[in-house]
């Protein structure tokens, strides 16, 4: 089964930096777009940044110039480098990926599954003095 595992969250002072990582594991054939979302208490989940398979990126206006999304395709990993953090950045951060998994029969690939959207478990980022 394909899973996304996130790490790197924690407590940081305003103006500080954090680097989030999200690694996809399992029998993966291909990964298309990857993204980071966040959800603050009492707020709706919002899109933070996306990175296409070819490397093109997009950012929410609130993080543009401060955050950088990147990916390491051989490692099936997406990163979010967060600099100049503000208290308003406090939220649970979730990674997301569109993944085509291998179809297995007795542990051996026999084809591919349809594209499917996967989510990480979330990692807490708290920006406070």
PDB file of C-alpha atoms in Angstrom:
ATOM      1  CA  UNK A   1       0.000   0.000   0.000  1.00  0.00           C
ATOM      2  CA  UNK A   2       1.269   3.469  -0.864  1.00  0.00           C
ATOM      3  CA  UNK A   3       1.775   5.815   2.083  1.00  0.00           C
ATOM      4  CA  UNK A   4       3.068   9.358   2.594  1.00  0.00           C
ATOM      5  CA  UNK A   5       5.115   9.944   5.754  1.00  0.00           C
ATOM      6  CA  UNK A   6       5.811  13.516   6.881  1.00  0.00           C
ATOM      7  CA  UNK A   7       8.487  14.858   9.206  1.00  0.00           C
ATOM      8  CA  UNK A   8      10.173  18.108  10.212  1.00  0.00           C
ATOM      9  CA  UNK A   9       7.457  19.943  12.101  1.00  0.00           C
ATOM     10  CA  UNK A  10       8.010  21.584  15.458  1.00  0.00           C
ATOM     11  CA  UNK A  11       8.097  24.791  17.481  1.00  0.00           C
ATOM     12  CA  UNK A  12      10.013  27.762  16.114  1.00  0.00           C
ATOM     13  CA  UNK A  13      10.249  31.471  16.938  1.00  0.00           C
ATOM     14  CA  UNK A  14       9.014  34.135  14.524  1.00  0.00           C
ATOM     15  CA  UNK A  15      11.597  34.716  11.834  1.00  0.00           C
ATOM     16  CA  UNK A  16      12.924  31.184  12.137  1.00  0.00           C
ATOM     17  CA  UNK A  17      13.026  28.364   9.622  1.00  0.00           C
ATOM     18  CA  UNK A  18      11.805  24.797   9.298  1.00  0.00           C
ATOM     19  CA  UNK A  19      12.179  22.185   6.585  1.00  0.00           C
ATOM     20  CA  UNK A  20       9.364  19.690   6.096  1.00  0.00           C
ATOM     21  CA  UNK A  21       9.850  16.378   4.314  1.00  0.00           C
ATOM     22  CA  UNK A  22       7.321  13.931   2.911  1.00  0.00           C
ATOM     23  CA  UNK A  23       8.400  10.573   1.526  1.00  0.00           C
ATOM     24  CA  UNK A  24       6.131   8.301  -0.484  1.00  0.00           C
ATOM     25  CA  UNK A  25       6.627   4.600   0.133  1.00  0.00           C
ATOM     26  CA  UNK A  26       5.231   1.425  -1.372  1.00  0.00           C
ATOM     27  CA  UNK A  27       5.253  -0.064  -4.838  1.00  0.00           C
ATOM     28  CA  UNK A  28       5.083   3.146  -6.885  1.00  0.00           C
ATOM     29  CA  UNK A  29       5.109   3.350 -10.651  1.00  0.00           C
ATOM     30  CA  UNK A  30       4.945   7.114 -11.065  1.00  0.00           C
ATOM     31  CA  UNK A  31       4.214  10.339  -9.162  1.00  0.00           C
ATOM     32  CA  UNK A  32       2.653  13.318 -10.887  1.00  0.00           C
ATOM     33  CA  UNK A  33       2.032  16.557  -8.977  1.00  0.00           C
ATOM     34  CA  UNK A  34       2.965  16.947  -5.306  1.00  0.00           C
ATOM     35  CA  UNK A  35       1.751  19.637  -2.934  1.00  0.00           C
ATOM     36  CA  UNK A  36       1.663  20.976   0.610  1.00  0.00           C
ATOM     37  CA  UNK A  37      -1.528  22.054   2.363  1.00  0.00           C
ATOM     38  CA  UNK A  38      -2.064  23.460   5.833  1.00  0.00           C
ATOM     39  CA  UNK A  39      -4.953  23.771   8.263  1.00  0.00           C
ATOM     40  CA  UNK A  40      -5.044  26.102  11.258  1.00  0.00           C
ATOM     41  CA  UNK A  41      -7.457  25.533  14.185  1.00  0.00           C
ATOM     42  CA  UNK A  42     -10.966  26.579  13.216  1.00  0.00           C
ATOM     43  CA  UNK A  43      -9.922  27.236   9.625  1.00  0.00           C
ATOM     44  CA  UNK A  44     -10.373  25.388   6.352  1.00  0.00           C
ATOM     45  CA  UNK A  45      -7.505  23.509   4.802  1.00  0.00           C
ATOM     46  CA  UNK A  46      -5.665  25.690   2.292  1.00  0.00           C
ATOM     47  CA  UNK A  47      -3.213  25.018  -0.499  1.00  0.00           C
ATOM     48  CA  UNK A  48       0.292  26.274   0.299  1.00  0.00           C
ATOM     49  CA  UNK A  49       2.440  25.190  -2.643  1.00  0.00           C
ATOM     50  CA  UNK A  50       2.518  22.768  -5.563  1.00  0.00           C
ATOM     51  CA  UNK A  51       5.278  21.282  -7.674  1.00  0.00           C
ATOM     52  CA  UNK A  52       4.615  19.552 -10.983  1.00  0.00           C
ATOM     53  CA  UNK A  53       6.442  16.457 -12.154  1.00  0.00           C
ATOM     54  CA  UNK A  54       8.662  18.624 -14.344  1.00  0.00           C
ATOM     55  CA  UNK A  55       9.506  20.993 -11.490  1.00  0.00           C
ATOM     56  CA  UNK A  56       7.168  23.938 -12.122  1.00  0.00           C
ATOM     57  CA  UNK A  57       6.011  25.472  -8.824  1.00  0.00           C
ATOM     58  CA  UNK A  58       3.126  27.588  -7.555  1.00  0.00           C
ATOM     59  CA  UNK A  59       2.645  29.270  -4.181  1.00  0.00           C
ATOM     60  CA  UNK A  60      -0.097  30.852  -2.157  1.00  0.00           C
ATOM     61  CA  UNK A  61       0.317  34.622  -1.988  1.00  0.00           C
ATOM     62  CA  UNK A  62       0.728  34.445   1.792  1.00  0.00           C
ATOM     63  CA  UNK A  63       3.924  32.377   1.548  1.00  0.00           C
ATOM     64  CA  UNK A  64       5.400  33.588  -1.727  1.00  0.00           C
ATOM     65  CA  UNK A  65       9.017  34.625  -1.307  1.00  0.00           C
ATOM     66  CA  UNK A  66       9.341  32.833   2.052  1.00  0.00           C
ATOM     67  CA  UNK A  67       8.586  29.173   1.282  1.00  0.00           C
ATOM     68  CA  UNK A  68      10.174  26.919  -1.319  1.00  0.00           C
ATOM     69  CA  UNK A  69       8.733  23.603  -2.489  1.00  0.00           C
ATOM     70  CA  UNK A  70      11.010  21.060  -4.145  1.00  0.00           C
ATOM     71  CA  UNK A  71      11.080  17.375  -4.949  1.00  0.00           C
ATOM     72  CA  UNK A  72      13.577  14.548  -5.284  1.00  0.00           C
ATOM     73  CA  UNK A  73      12.035  12.172  -7.784  1.00  0.00           C
ATOM     74  CA  UNK A  74      14.439   9.232  -7.272  1.00  0.00           C
ATOM     75  CA  UNK A  75      13.602   9.380  -3.537  1.00  0.00           C
ATOM     76  CA  UNK A  76       9.857   9.961  -4.085  1.00  0.00           C
ATOM     77  CA  UNK A  77      10.126  12.864  -1.659  1.00  0.00           C
ATOM     78  CA  UNK A  78       8.751  16.405  -1.555  1.00  0.00           C
ATOM     79  CA  UNK A  79      10.140  19.157   0.678  1.00  0.00           C
ATOM     80  CA  UNK A  80       8.901  22.475   1.980  1.00  0.00           C
ATOM     81  CA  UNK A  81      11.581  24.916   3.103  1.00  0.00           C
ATOM     82  CA  UNK A  82       9.927  27.553   5.293  1.00  0.00           C
ATOM     83  CA  UNK A  83      11.864  30.733   6.075  1.00  0.00           C
ATOM     84  CA  UNK A  84      10.915  33.974   7.835  1.00  0.00           C
ATOM     85  CA  UNK A  85       8.138  32.159   9.644  1.00  0.00           C
ATOM     86  CA  UNK A  86       5.253  34.134  11.112  1.00  0.00           C
ATOM     87  CA  UNK A  87       2.723  33.240  13.823  1.00  0.00           C
ATOM     88  CA  UNK A  88       0.106  33.136  11.059  1.00  0.00           C
ATOM     89  CA  UNK A  89       1.949  30.133   9.592  1.00  0.00           C
ATOM     90  CA  UNK A  90       0.995  28.020  12.620  1.00  0.00           C
ATOM     91  CA  UNK A  91      -0.981  25.026  11.350  1.00  0.00           C
ATOM     92  CA  UNK A  92      -0.923  21.319  10.675  1.00  0.00           C
ATOM     93  CA  UNK A  93       0.849  20.813   7.368  1.00  0.00           C
ATOM     94  CA  UNK A  94      -0.175  17.971   5.050  1.00  0.00           C
ATOM     95  CA  UNK A  95       1.602  16.677   1.975  1.00  0.00           C
ATOM     96  CA  UNK A  96      -0.341  15.462  -1.026  1.00  0.00           C
ATOM     97  CA  UNK A  97       0.613  13.535  -4.141  1.00  0.00           C
ATOM     98  CA  UNK A  98      -0.994  12.095  -7.255  1.00  0.00           C
ATOM     99  CA  UNK A  99       0.450   8.591  -7.530  1.00  0.00           C
ATOM    100  CA  UNK A 100       0.133   5.672  -9.902  1.00  0.00           C
ATOM    101  CA  UNK A 101       0.945   2.518  -7.950  1.00  0.00           C
ATOM    102  CA  UNK A 102       2.031  -0.824  -9.309  1.00  0.00           C
ATOM    103  CA  UNK A 103      -0.581  -3.550  -9.501  1.00  0.00           C
ATOM    104  CA  UNK A 104       0.898  -6.537  -7.679  1.00  0.00           C
ATOM    105  CA  UNK A 105       0.249 -10.256  -7.857  1.00  0.00           C
ATOM    106  CA  UNK A 106       2.113 -12.263  -5.205  1.00  0.00           C
ATOM    107  CA  UNK A 107       4.373  -9.253  -4.753  1.00  0.00           C
ATOM    108  CA  UNK A 108       5.263  -8.892  -8.430  1.00  0.00           C
ATOM    109  CA  UNK A 109       4.161  -6.013 -10.692  1.00  0.00           C
ATOM    110  CA  UNK A 110       1.661  -7.037 -13.327  1.00  0.00           C
ATOM    111  CA  UNK A 111       0.506  -3.572 -14.349  1.00  0.00           C
ATOM    112  CA  UNK A 112      -0.400  -0.195 -12.863  1.00  0.00           C
ATOM    113  CA  UNK A 113      -3.255   1.138 -10.780  1.00  0.00           C
ATOM    114  CA  UNK A 114      -5.188   4.268 -11.794  1.00  0.00           C
ATOM    115  CA  UNK A 115      -3.939   7.653 -10.642  1.00  0.00           C
ATOM    116  CA  UNK A 116      -4.946   8.267  -7.026  1.00  0.00           C
ATOM    117  CA  UNK A 117      -4.656  11.187  -4.606  1.00  0.00           C
ATOM    118  CA  UNK A 118      -2.734  10.378  -1.389  1.00  0.00           C
ATOM    119  CA  UNK A 119      -2.396  12.378   1.832  1.00  0.00           C
ATOM    120  CA  UNK A 120       0.162  12.384   4.612  1.00  0.00           C
ATOM    121  CA  UNK A 121      -0.818  12.198   8.274  1.00  0.00           C
ATOM    122  CA  UNK A 122       0.059  15.837   8.960  1.00  0.00           C
ATOM    123  CA  UNK A 123       2.842  17.476  10.949  1.00  0.00           C
ATOM    124  CA  UNK A 124       2.372  20.342  13.419  1.00  0.00           C
ATOM    125  CA  UNK A 125       4.170  23.639  12.822  1.00  0.00           C
ATOM    126  CA  UNK A 126       3.941  26.187  15.641  1.00  0.00           C
ATOM    127  CA  UNK A 127       5.442  29.669  15.297  1.00  0.00           C
ATOM    128  CA  UNK A 128       5.468  31.463  18.635  1.00  0.00           C
ATOM    129  CA  UNK A 129       7.720  33.583  20.831  1.00  0.00           C
TER     130      UNK A 129
END
